Amino acid sequence: MQTTDYNWEEFKNLSMPEKVVCFSRGDSTPFHTLFSQQFNRTNLDHLCSLATQIRTIAKTRNGMNFLRGLLPHKRAMLYFTQPSSRTFLSFLSACQIIGLNVGEVRDTAISSEYKGETREDSIRTFSSYFDIIIMRSRQKGLAEHMAWTLSNSERPIPIINAGSGQDQHPTQALLDIYTLKRSFERRGGLRDKTVMFVGDLARGRTVRSLSDLLLNYNNIRLVFIAPEPMQISEDVCNSLSSHGVDWIASSDMHKYLPEVDAIYMTRIQDEWDVVKGESAKIDTSRFKIGLDEMRICKPDAILMHPLPRRDEIAKEVDHDPRAMYWRQMRNGMWIRAALIASTFDCAERVNEFYRENI
Ligand code: NCD
């Protein structure tokens, strides 16, 4: 099955496993990175070790020169029409590290979309000047639509989804997996670990994407903690159950805190409120982490957050060695560099340099 076998209406209605097959390159990193479901243990392990090789090589001037020579003939378009600090900057830095030149559109009010150009035409325009498009949008499914459009055009360049609506944020999930893997390196990896998600689980795309990636690890247990209206959606629960994953949804964070290995905090996503101010009416006071909560956590638990945070993690917690969010953010730059390098089939060259020089 290929994207060219379908018109958009047909393609849009395929099931997720069918879409994954259309976009797959076997166990290699996919050409377009659109959904978490495109990743398996083989390409996840490959990306994480490539990220570690790149970050190690980047420590020396000689290494940096090698990395910058990887893709100087490629240009990346950062098309971010939804607010972003970390994802935008880490992709920008990742591109710079491996030598790509970068262009950007962040505000459609100053691009031709303002004159009424469709997103499809805009993307085709970018594809004439660039070799990869990294995009974030408020619109669910836009990245996949654009990937389908380009796959059916004369210049089928890769698309990376840097966040689409409330639905998917696959590269955040990659950096989260990389962070979990590094943190549990000496504790047998991710298998047998319990991960707790806290906050606005109904509208947070990072939680959805990471839950999907965690299906790739043995005997993982997930605990979803949220006030009732913000609890994790049924489709995620069904997918976990059908994969035999043990999960619990509860509003009692303190009950489960002492038994979890990782806590993944999220902010309230009130930009999605249907009625202005509706989130503010929900009592979220029991879904915050301060020093008292850290006291009851395991001594080797880790505390994660995709950021930005509001008040769900108290500032004083930043000094706790279990606070992982700043390192998590930096891991994003390395895994994104690995993803782009791998999309352009540079992994073998990195491997070789690593073996010979490190
Ligand atoms: C997240 C996002 O955009 O979904 N941010 C990020 O990419 N690090 C989380 C959020 O905005 O709450």
Coordinates of C-alpha atoms and ligand atoms in Angstrom, one line a residue:
M1 CA 0.0 0.0 0.0
Q2 CA 1.3 3.5 -0.9
T3 CA -0.1 7.0 -0.5
T4 CA -0.3 7.2 -4.3
D5 CA -2.9 4.4 -4.3
Y6 CA -5.5 6.7 -2.7
N7 CA -7.1 10.1 -3.2
W8 CA -7.1 12.2 -0.1
E9 CA -10.7 11.4 0.9
E10 CA -9.9 7.7 0.8
F11 CA -6.6 8.1 2.5
K12 CA -8.0 10.2 5.3
N13 CA -10.5 7.4 6.2
L14 CA -7.9 4.6 6.4
S15 CA -7.2 3.1 9.8
M16 CA -4.1 4.1 11.6
P17 CA -2.3 0.7 10.9
E18 CA -3.1 1.1 7.2
K19 CA -1.7 4.7 7.2
V20 CA 1.4 3.5 9.0
V21 CA 2.0 0.8 6.3
C22 CA 1.6 3.5 3.5
F23 CA 4.3 5.7 5.1
S24 CA 6.6 2.9 6.3
R25 CA 10.2 2.2 5.3
G26 CA 10.3 -1.1 7.1
D27 CA 12.2 -0.9 10.3
S28 CA 14.1 2.3 9.2
T29 CA 13.1 5.8 10.3
P30 CA 10.0 6.7 8.3
F31 CA 10.4 9.1 5.4
H32 CA 7.6 11.4 6.9
T33 CA 7.4 11.5 10.7
L34 CA 3.7 12.0 11.4
F35 CA 2.5 9.7 14.1
S36 CA 4.0 7.9 17.1
Q37 CA 2.5 4.7 15.7
Q38 CA 5.2 4.7 13.0
F39 CA 7.9 3.8 15.5
N40 CA 8.8 0.4 16.8
R41 CA 11.5 -0.9 19.1
T42 CA 14.0 -1.3 16.2
N43 CA 13.8 2.3 15.0
L44 CA 13.4 3.7 18.5
D45 CA 16.6 2.0 19.7
H46 CA 18.4 3.1 16.5
L47 CA 17.4 6.8 17.0
C48 CA 18.3 6.8 20.6
S49 CA 21.8 5.4 20.0
L50 CA 22.3 7.8 17.0
A51 CA 21.3 10.7 19.3
T52 CA 23.9 9.7 21.8
Q53 CA 26.6 9.3 19.2
I54 CA 25.8 12.7 17.7
R55 CA 25.9 14.4 21.2
T56 CA 29.2 12.7 21.9
I57 CA 30.7 13.6 18.6
A58 CA 29.5 17.3 19.0
K59 CA 31.8 17.7 22.1
T60 CA 34.9 18.4 20.0
R61 CA 35.7 20.9 17.2
N62 CA 36.7 18.1 14.9
G63 CA 33.4 16.3 15.6
M64 CA 31.3 19.4 15.1
N65 CA 33.0 20.0 11.8
F66 CA 32.2 16.5 10.7
L67 CA 28.5 16.9 11.8
R68 CA 28.2 20.2 10.0
G69 CA 29.4 18.5 6.8
L70 CA 26.6 15.9 6.9
L71 CA 23.8 17.8 5.2
P72 CA 25.1 21.2 3.9
H73 CA 23.3 20.5 0.6
K74 CA 19.9 20.3 2.3
R75 CA 17.6 23.1 3.5
A76 CA 14.9 22.8 6.1
M77 CA 11.7 24.8 6.3
L78 CA 10.3 25.5 9.8
Y79 CA 6.6 26.1 9.3
F80 CA 5.3 26.9 12.8
T81 CA 1.9 28.5 12.8
Q82 CA 1.2 27.7 16.5
P83 CA 3.2 29.1 19.4
S84 CA 6.4 27.3 20.2
S85 CA 9.7 27.9 22.0
R86 CA 11.5 24.6 22.7
T87 CA 10.3 22.6 19.7
F88 CA 11.1 25.4 17.3
L89 CA 14.5 26.2 18.8
S90 CA 15.5 22.6 19.3
F91 CA 14.7 21.8 15.6
L92 CA 16.5 24.9 14.5
S93 CA 19.6 23.9 16.6
A94 CA 19.4 20.3 15.4
C95 CA 19.4 21.5 11.8
Q96 CA 22.4 23.7 12.5
I97 CA 24.3 21.0 14.2
I98 CA 24.1 18.6 11.2
G99 CA 24.6 21.4 8.7
L100 CA 21.2 22.2 7.2
N101 CA 20.3 25.8 6.3
V102 CA 17.0 26.8 7.7
G103 CA 14.1 29.1 6.6
E104 CA 11.0 29.8 8.6
V105 CA 7.4 30.9 8.5
R106 CA 5.8 31.5 11.9
D107 CA 3.1 34.0 11.1
T108 CA 0.6 33.3 8.3
A109 CA -0.4 37.0 8.5
I110 CA 2.9 37.8 6.7
S111 CA 2.9 34.9 4.2
S112 CA 0.6 34.4 1.2
E113 CA -1.9 32.5 3.2
Y114 CA -3.1 35.9 4.2
K115 CA -3.9 36.6 0.6
G116 CA -6.1 33.4 0.5
E117 CA -3.5 30.8 -0.6
T118 CA -4.4 27.3 0.6
R119 CA -2.1 25.4 2.9
E120 CA -1.7 22.9 0.1
D121 CA -0.3 25.5 -2.2
S122 CA 1.8 27.0 0.5
I123 CA 3.4 23.6 1.2
R124 CA 4.0 23.0 -2.5
T125 CA 5.7 26.4 -2.6
F126 CA 8.0 25.5 0.3
S127 CA 8.8 22.2 -1.3
S128 CA 10.2 24.1 -4.3
Y129 CA 12.8 25.8 -2.1
F130 CA 13.4 23.4 0.7
D131 CA 14.3 19.7 1.2
I132 CA 12.3 18.9 4.4
I133 CA 9.4 20.7 6.1
I134 CA 9.1 20.6 9.8
M135 CA 5.6 21.8 10.8
R136 CA 3.4 22.6 13.7
S137 CA -0.2 23.5 13.4
R138 CA -3.4 23.9 15.5
Q139 CA -5.2 21.7 12.9
K140 CA -5.4 18.0 13.6
G141 CA -4.3 15.9 10.6
L142 CA -2.7 18.8 8.7
A143 CA 0.8 17.2 8.7
E144 CA -0.5 14.0 7.3
H145 CA -2.6 15.8 4.7
M146 CA 0.6 17.7 3.6
A147 CA 2.6 14.5 3.5
W148 CA 0.0 12.9 1.3
T149 CA 0.0 16.0 -0.9
L150 CA 3.8 16.0 -1.3
S151 CA 4.0 12.2 -1.8
N152 CA 1.7 12.7 -4.8
S153 CA 3.7 15.6 -6.2
E154 CA 6.8 15.8 -8.3
R155 CA 8.9 16.9 -5.3
P156 CA 8.0 14.4 -2.5
I157 CA 10.1 15.8 0.3
P158 CA 9.8 14.6 3.9
I159 CA 7.4 16.2 6.5
I160 CA 8.1 16.1 10.2
N161 CA 5.1 16.7 12.5
A162 CA 6.2 19.1 15.3
G163 CA 2.7 19.0 16.9
S164 CA -0.7 18.8 15.3
G165 CA -3.8 20.0 17.1
Q166 CA -4.6 18.1 20.3
D167 CA -3.7 14.9 18.6
Q168 CA -0.1 14.1 17.9
H169 CA 3.4 15.3 18.9
P170 CA 5.6 12.4 17.8
T171 CA 9.0 14.1 18.2
Q172 CA 8.2 15.2 21.8
A173 CA 7.4 11.5 22.4
L174 CA 10.7 10.5 20.9
L175 CA 12.6 12.9 23.3
D176 CA 10.5 11.6 26.2
I177 CA 11.5 8.0 25.4
Y178 CA 15.1 9.0 25.0
T179 CA 14.9 10.7 28.4
L180 CA 13.3 7.7 30.0
K181 CA 15.8 5.3 28.4
R182 CA 18.8 7.4 29.6
S183 CA 17.3 7.8 33.1
F184 CA 16.7 4.0 33.5
E185 CA 19.9 2.9 31.8
R186 CA 21.3 1.3 34.9
R187 CA 17.9 0.1 36.1
G188 CA 17.1 -2.4 33.4
G189 CA 15.6 0.1 30.9
L190 CA 12.0 0.9 30.5
R191 CA 10.6 -2.6 31.0
D192 CA 8.6 -3.1 34.2
K193 CA 8.4 0.6 34.9
T194 CA 5.3 2.6 36.0
V195 CA 4.8 5.9 34.4
M196 CA 2.3 8.4 35.8
F197 CA 0.7 11.2 33.7
V198 CA -0.8 14.2 35.5
G199 CA -2.8 17.2 34.4
D200 CA -4.8 17.9 31.3
L201 CA -4.7 14.5 29.7
A202 CA -7.8 15.0 27.6
R203 CA -6.3 17.8 25.5
G204 CA -2.5 17.2 25.8
R205 CA -1.0 15.8 22.6
T206 CA 2.3 14.9 24.3
V207 CA 0.6 12.4 26.6
R208 CA -1.3 10.7 23.7
S209 CA 1.9 10.4 21.6
L210 CA 4.0 9.1 24.5
S211 CA 1.4 6.6 25.6
D212 CA 1.5 5.1 22.1
L213 CA 5.3 4.9 22.1
L214 CA 5.3 3.2 25.5
L215 CA 3.4 0.3 24.0
N216 CA 6.8 -0.8 22.6
Y217 CA 8.2 -1.7 26.0
N218 CA 7.5 -4.9 28.0
N219 CA 5.4 -4.8 31.1
I220 CA 4.9 -1.1 31.3
R221 CA 2.2 0.2 33.7
L222 CA 0.5 3.6 33.1
V223 CA -1.3 5.7 35.7
F224 CA -3.4 8.6 34.4
I225 CA -4.2 11.2 37.0
A226 CA -6.5 14.1 36.2
P227 CA -9.7 15.8 37.3
E228 CA -12.6 14.0 35.7
P229 CA -13.3 16.4 32.8
M230 CA -9.6 16.3 31.8
Q231 CA -9.1 12.5 32.1
I232 CA -7.4 10.6 29.2
S233 CA -9.6 9.8 26.2
E234 CA -11.2 6.5 25.5
D235 CA -9.3 5.9 22.3
V236 CA -6.0 5.9 24.2
C237 CA -7.4 3.5 26.9
N238 CA -8.8 1.2 24.2
S239 CA -5.5 1.1 22.4
L240 CA -3.6 0.3 25.7
S241 CA -6.1 -2.4 26.6
S242 CA -5.9 -4.0 23.2
H243 CA -2.1 -4.2 23.6
G244 CA -2.5 -5.8 27.0
V245 CA -1.0 -2.8 28.8
D246 CA -1.9 -2.4 32.5
W247 CA -3.4 1.1 33.1
I248 CA -5.4 3.0 35.7
A249 CA -7.2 6.3 35.5
S250 CA -7.7 8.1 38.9
S251 CA -8.0 11.5 40.4
D252 CA -5.9 10.6 43.5
M253 CA -2.3 11.6 42.7
H254 CA -1.1 11.2 46.3
K255 CA -2.2 7.6 46.5
Y256 CA 0.0 6.5 43.5
L257 CA 3.0 8.9 43.8
P258 CA 5.0 6.5 46.1
E259 CA 4.9 3.7 43.6
V260 CA 5.7 5.2 40.3
D261 CA 9.1 5.4 38.5
A262 CA 8.4 8.4 36.3
I263 CA 5.9 11.3 36.8
Y264 CA 5.0 13.2 33.6
M265 CA 3.4 16.5 34.5
T266 CA 1.4 18.6 32.0
R267 CA -0.2 22.1 32.0
I268 CA -3.8 22.9 31.6
Q269 CA -4.4 23.4 27.9
D270 CA -6.9 26.2 28.2
E271 CA -6.2 27.5 24.7
W272 CA -8.7 24.8 23.7
D273 CA -11.5 25.9 25.9
V274 CA -14.8 25.9 24.0
V275 CA -16.3 28.3 26.4
K276 CA -13.8 30.9 27.6
G277 CA -12.8 30.4 31.2
E278 CA -14.2 26.8 31.5
S279 CA -10.9 25.3 32.5
A280 CA -10.5 27.8 35.3
K281 CA -13.7 26.5 36.9
I282 CA -12.2 23.0 37.4
D283 CA -10.3 22.5 40.7
T284 CA -6.8 21.5 39.7
S285 CA -5.2 22.2 43.1
R286 CA -4.6 18.5 43.8
F287 CA -2.6 18.0 40.6
K288 CA 0.5 19.9 41.5
I289 CA 4.0 18.8 42.6
G290 CA 5.8 20.6 45.4
L291 CA 8.5 19.6 47.9
D292 CA 5.9 17.7 50.0
E293 CA 5.0 15.5 47.0
M294 CA 8.7 14.9 46.1
R295 CA 9.2 13.6 49.7
I296 CA 6.7 10.7 49.1
C297 CA 8.1 9.8 45.7
K298 CA 10.6 6.9 45.2
P299 CA 14.2 8.1 45.8
D300 CA 15.1 7.2 42.2
A301 CA 11.8 8.3 40.5
I302 CA 12.2 11.0 37.8
L303 CA 10.0 14.0 37.2
M304 CA 9.3 15.1 33.7
H305 CA 7.4 17.9 31.9
P306 CA 7.2 18.7 28.2
L307 CA 7.2 22.4 29.2
P308 CA 6.0 25.2 29.3
R309 CA 4.9 24.8 32.9
R310 CA 2.7 27.1 34.9
D311 CA 2.3 26.3 38.5
E312 CA 2.0 22.5 38.3
I313 CA 5.6 22.0 39.4
A314 CA 6.8 24.4 42.2
K315 CA 10.1 26.2 41.4
E316 CA 11.8 24.8 44.5
V317 CA 11.5 21.3 43.0
D318 CA 14.0 22.4 40.2
H319 CA 16.9 21.7 42.6
D320 CA 15.8 18.1 43.3
P321 CA 18.1 15.8 41.3
R322 CA 15.0 13.8 40.3
A323 CA 13.8 16.9 38.3
M324 CA 14.5 15.9 34.7
Y325 CA 12.7 18.5 32.7
W326 CA 15.7 20.7 31.8
R327 CA 17.7 17.7 30.7
Q328 CA 14.6 16.3 28.9
M329 CA 14.4 19.6 26.9
R330 CA 18.1 19.4 25.8
N331 CA 17.6 15.7 24.9
G332 CA 15.1 17.1 22.4
M333 CA 17.8 18.8 20.4
W334 CA 19.8 15.6 20.1
I335 CA 17.0 13.2 19.2
R336 CA 15.7 15.7 16.6
A337 CA 19.2 15.9 15.1
A338 CA 19.2 12.1 15.0
L339 CA 15.8 12.0 13.4
I340 CA 16.7 14.4 10.6
A341 CA 20.1 12.7 10.0
S342 CA 18.3 9.4 9.8
T343 CA 15.5 10.7 7.6
F344 CA 18.3 11.6 5.1
D345 CA 20.1 8.2 5.6
C346 CA 23.2 9.6 7.3
A347 CA 23.2 7.2 10.2
E348 CA 25.9 4.9 8.8
R349 CA 28.3 7.9 8.3
V350 CA 27.8 9.0 11.9
N351 CA 28.3 5.4 13.1
E352 CA 31.5 5.1 11.1
F353 CA 32.9 8.4 12.4
Y354 CA 32.0 7.4 16.0
R355 CA 33.7 4.0 15.7
E356 CA 36.9 5.5 14.3
N357 CA 37.2 8.7 16.4
I358 CA 35.5 8.2 19.8
Ligands
NCD1 C1 3.9 20.9 24.3 C2 3.0 21.1 23.1 O1 3.2 22.0 22.3 O2 2.1 20.2 23.0 N1 5.0 21.8 24.3 C3 6.2 21.3 23.7 O3 6.2 21.1 22.5 N2 7.2 21.1 24.5 C4 3.2 21.0 25.6 C5 2.3 22.2 25.9 O4 2.2 23.1 25.2 O5 1.7 22.1 27.0

